[in-house]
Short mmCIF file of C-alpha atoms in Angstrom, two decimals:
data_model
loop_
_atom_site.label_atom_id
_atom_site.label_comp_id
_atom_site.label_asym_id
_atom_site.label_seq_id
_atom_site.Cartn_x
_atom_site.Cartn_y
_atom_site.Cartn_z
CA ALA A 1 -161.36 -53.84 57.31
CA ALA A 2 -161.83 -56.51 54.78
CA ALA A 3 -165.57 -55.88 54.29
CA ALA A 4 -164.91 -52.16 53.52
CA ALA A 5 -162.31 -53.06 51.02
CA ALA A 6 -164.82 -55.66 49.41
CA ALA A 7 -167.78 -53.35 49.63
CA ALA A 8 -166.05 -50.49 47.85
CA CYS A 9 -165.60 -52.55 44.75
CA TYR A 10 -169.55 -53.23 44.54
CA CYS A 11 -171.01 -49.72 43.26
CA GLY A 12 -173.26 -50.50 40.44
CA CYS A 13 -174.55 -46.66 39.96
CA GLN A 14 -172.79 -46.39 36.53
CA VAL A 15 -174.77 -49.66 35.52
CA LEU A 16 -178.09 -47.52 36.29
CA TYR A 17 -176.54 -44.16 34.37
CA THR A 18 -175.11 -46.09 31.39
CA PRO A 19 -177.57 -46.77 28.50
CA LEU A 20 -176.88 -50.13 26.87
CA PRO A 21 -178.50 -51.39 23.74
CA GLU A 22 -178.34 -54.91 24.94
CA ARG A 23 -177.19 -56.51 28.20
CA ASP A 24 -174.02 -58.05 27.62
CA TRP A 25 -172.62 -60.19 30.56
CA ALA A 26 -169.20 -59.04 30.33
CA VAL A 27 -170.03 -55.40 29.97
CA GLN A 28 -172.42 -55.82 33.07
CA GLN A 29 -169.60 -57.20 35.05
CA VAL A 30 -167.36 -54.17 34.15
CA LEU A 31 -170.23 -51.68 34.89
CA ALA A 32 -171.14 -53.11 38.30
CA SER A 33 -167.98 -53.46 39.59
CA ALA A 34 -164.95 -51.05 40.23
CA ASN A 35 -161.45 -51.54 41.16
CA TRP A 36 -158.88 -49.94 43.58
CA GLY A 37 -155.08 -49.79 44.17
CA GLY A 38 -152.54 -52.23 42.61
CA VAL A 39 -150.33 -54.90 43.31
CA VAL A 40 -149.92 -54.07 46.99
CA GLY A 41 -153.63 -54.01 47.38
CA ASN A 42 -154.01 -57.27 45.70
CA PHE A 43 -151.62 -58.95 47.88
CA PHE A 44 -153.41 -57.66 50.95
CA THR A 45 -156.95 -58.39 49.88
CA GLY A 46 -156.45 -61.64 48.03
CA GLY A 47 -157.75 -60.21 44.89
CA LEU A 48 -160.52 -58.24 46.52
CA ASN A 49 -159.34 -55.07 45.36
CA LEU A 50 -159.79 -55.95 41.68
CA GLN A 51 -163.31 -56.86 41.60
CA ILE A 52 -163.78 -56.53 37.73
CA GLU A 53 -161.13 -59.17 36.76
CA HIS A 54 -162.22 -61.25 39.68
CA HIS A 55 -165.88 -61.33 38.07
CA LEU A 56 -164.53 -61.82 34.63
CA PHE A 57 -162.14 -64.47 35.51
CA PRO A 58 -163.14 -66.25 38.80
CA ALA A 59 -161.06 -69.44 38.03
CA ILE A 60 -157.69 -67.53 37.47
CA SER A 61 -155.55 -66.92 40.39
CA PHE A 62 -155.55 -63.61 41.87
CA VAL A 63 -152.03 -63.02 41.57
CA HIS A 64 -152.45 -62.62 37.79
CA TYR A 65 -155.26 -60.04 38.31
CA PRO A 66 -152.99 -57.02 37.86
CA ALA A 67 -151.40 -58.20 34.50
CA ILE A 68 -154.96 -58.88 33.26
CA ALA A 69 -156.41 -55.52 34.81
CA ARG A 70 -153.94 -53.76 32.26
CA ILE A 71 -155.60 -55.84 29.12
CA VAL A 72 -159.26 -55.50 30.32
CA ALA A 73 -158.75 -52.00 30.56
CA GLU A 74 -157.38 -51.58 27.36
CA GLU A 75 -160.15 -53.55 25.86
CA CYS A 76 -162.77 -51.54 27.75
CA ALA A 77 -161.18 -48.22 26.24
CA ALA A 78 -161.46 -49.72 22.87
CA ALA A 79 -164.92 -50.79 23.16
CA GLY A 80 -165.91 -47.57 24.56
CA VAL A 81 -166.99 -49.30 28.16
CA ARG A 82 -166.44 -47.41 31.39
CA TYR A 83 -163.71 -49.15 33.46
CA VAL A 84 -163.60 -47.65 36.92
CA HIS A 85 -160.31 -47.81 38.82
CA TYR A 86 -159.67 -45.84 42.05
CA GLN A 87 -156.13 -45.19 42.93
CA THR A 88 -157.01 -45.66 46.81
CA LEU A 89 -159.46 -47.50 48.86
CA GLY A 90 -160.45 -44.07 50.33
CA GLY A 91 -161.47 -42.94 47.01
CA ALA A 92 -163.23 -46.05 46.22
CA LEU A 93 -165.08 -45.85 49.56
CA VAL A 94 -165.93 -42.18 49.09
CA ARG A 95 -167.66 -43.15 45.59
CA PHE A 96 -169.38 -46.13 47.29
CA VAL A 97 -171.10 -43.78 49.83
CA THR A 98 -172.26 -41.45 47.40
CA CYS A 99 -173.52 -44.10 45.01
CA LEU A 100 -175.49 -45.62 47.95
CA ARG A 101 -176.91 -42.03 48.72
CA GLU A 102 -177.85 -41.68 45.11
CA LEU A 103 -179.75 -45.05 45.16
CA GLY A 104 -181.39 -44.05 48.42
CA SER A 105 -182.65 -41.06 46.88
CA ALA A 106 -183.86 -42.34 43.71
CA PRO A 107 -187.93 -42.03 42.95
CA ASP A 108 -190.21 -44.54 43.59
CA ASP A 109 -191.93 -44.09 40.50
CA ALA A 110 -190.28 -46.33 37.89
CA ALA A 111 -191.14 -43.54 34.98
CA ALA A 112 -189.93 -40.67 37.14
CA GLY A 113 -186.71 -42.89 37.79
CA ALA A 114 -186.28 -43.65 34.13
CA ALA A 115 -186.62 -40.14 33.26
CA ALA A 116 -183.90 -39.14 36.16
CA LEU A 117 -181.41 -41.69 34.95
CA LYS A 118 -181.71 -40.33 31.48
CA VAL A 119 -180.83 -36.83 32.33
CA LYS A 120 -177.91 -38.16 34.78
CA ALA A 121 -176.53 -40.08 31.85
CA ALA A 122 -176.56 -37.23 29.27
#
């Protein structure tokens, strides 16, 4: 169960579908991760449900992640960076499986893949 809770937070599909003028480390962390649940999920997973904050602030105790998450979400909205938060673990798992399916069906040809990503991002 813990593996499923952690795996659901690592869907990097939005990294592929988000055109960036440059690669910013913090933006990359936000785009490559997702959160689910809230304070209760944070308690039972030791912070694994709030992966965005875990990646941005690994040295801070997970008990602070719910408060930090609100600030990070606001800053992402102000900067136009997509912050992904699912209300439930089930919602995160569905998106994780969908992402794996999309990645598994990506074209082998790099040029075709880039063109497909441009279409998907539009």
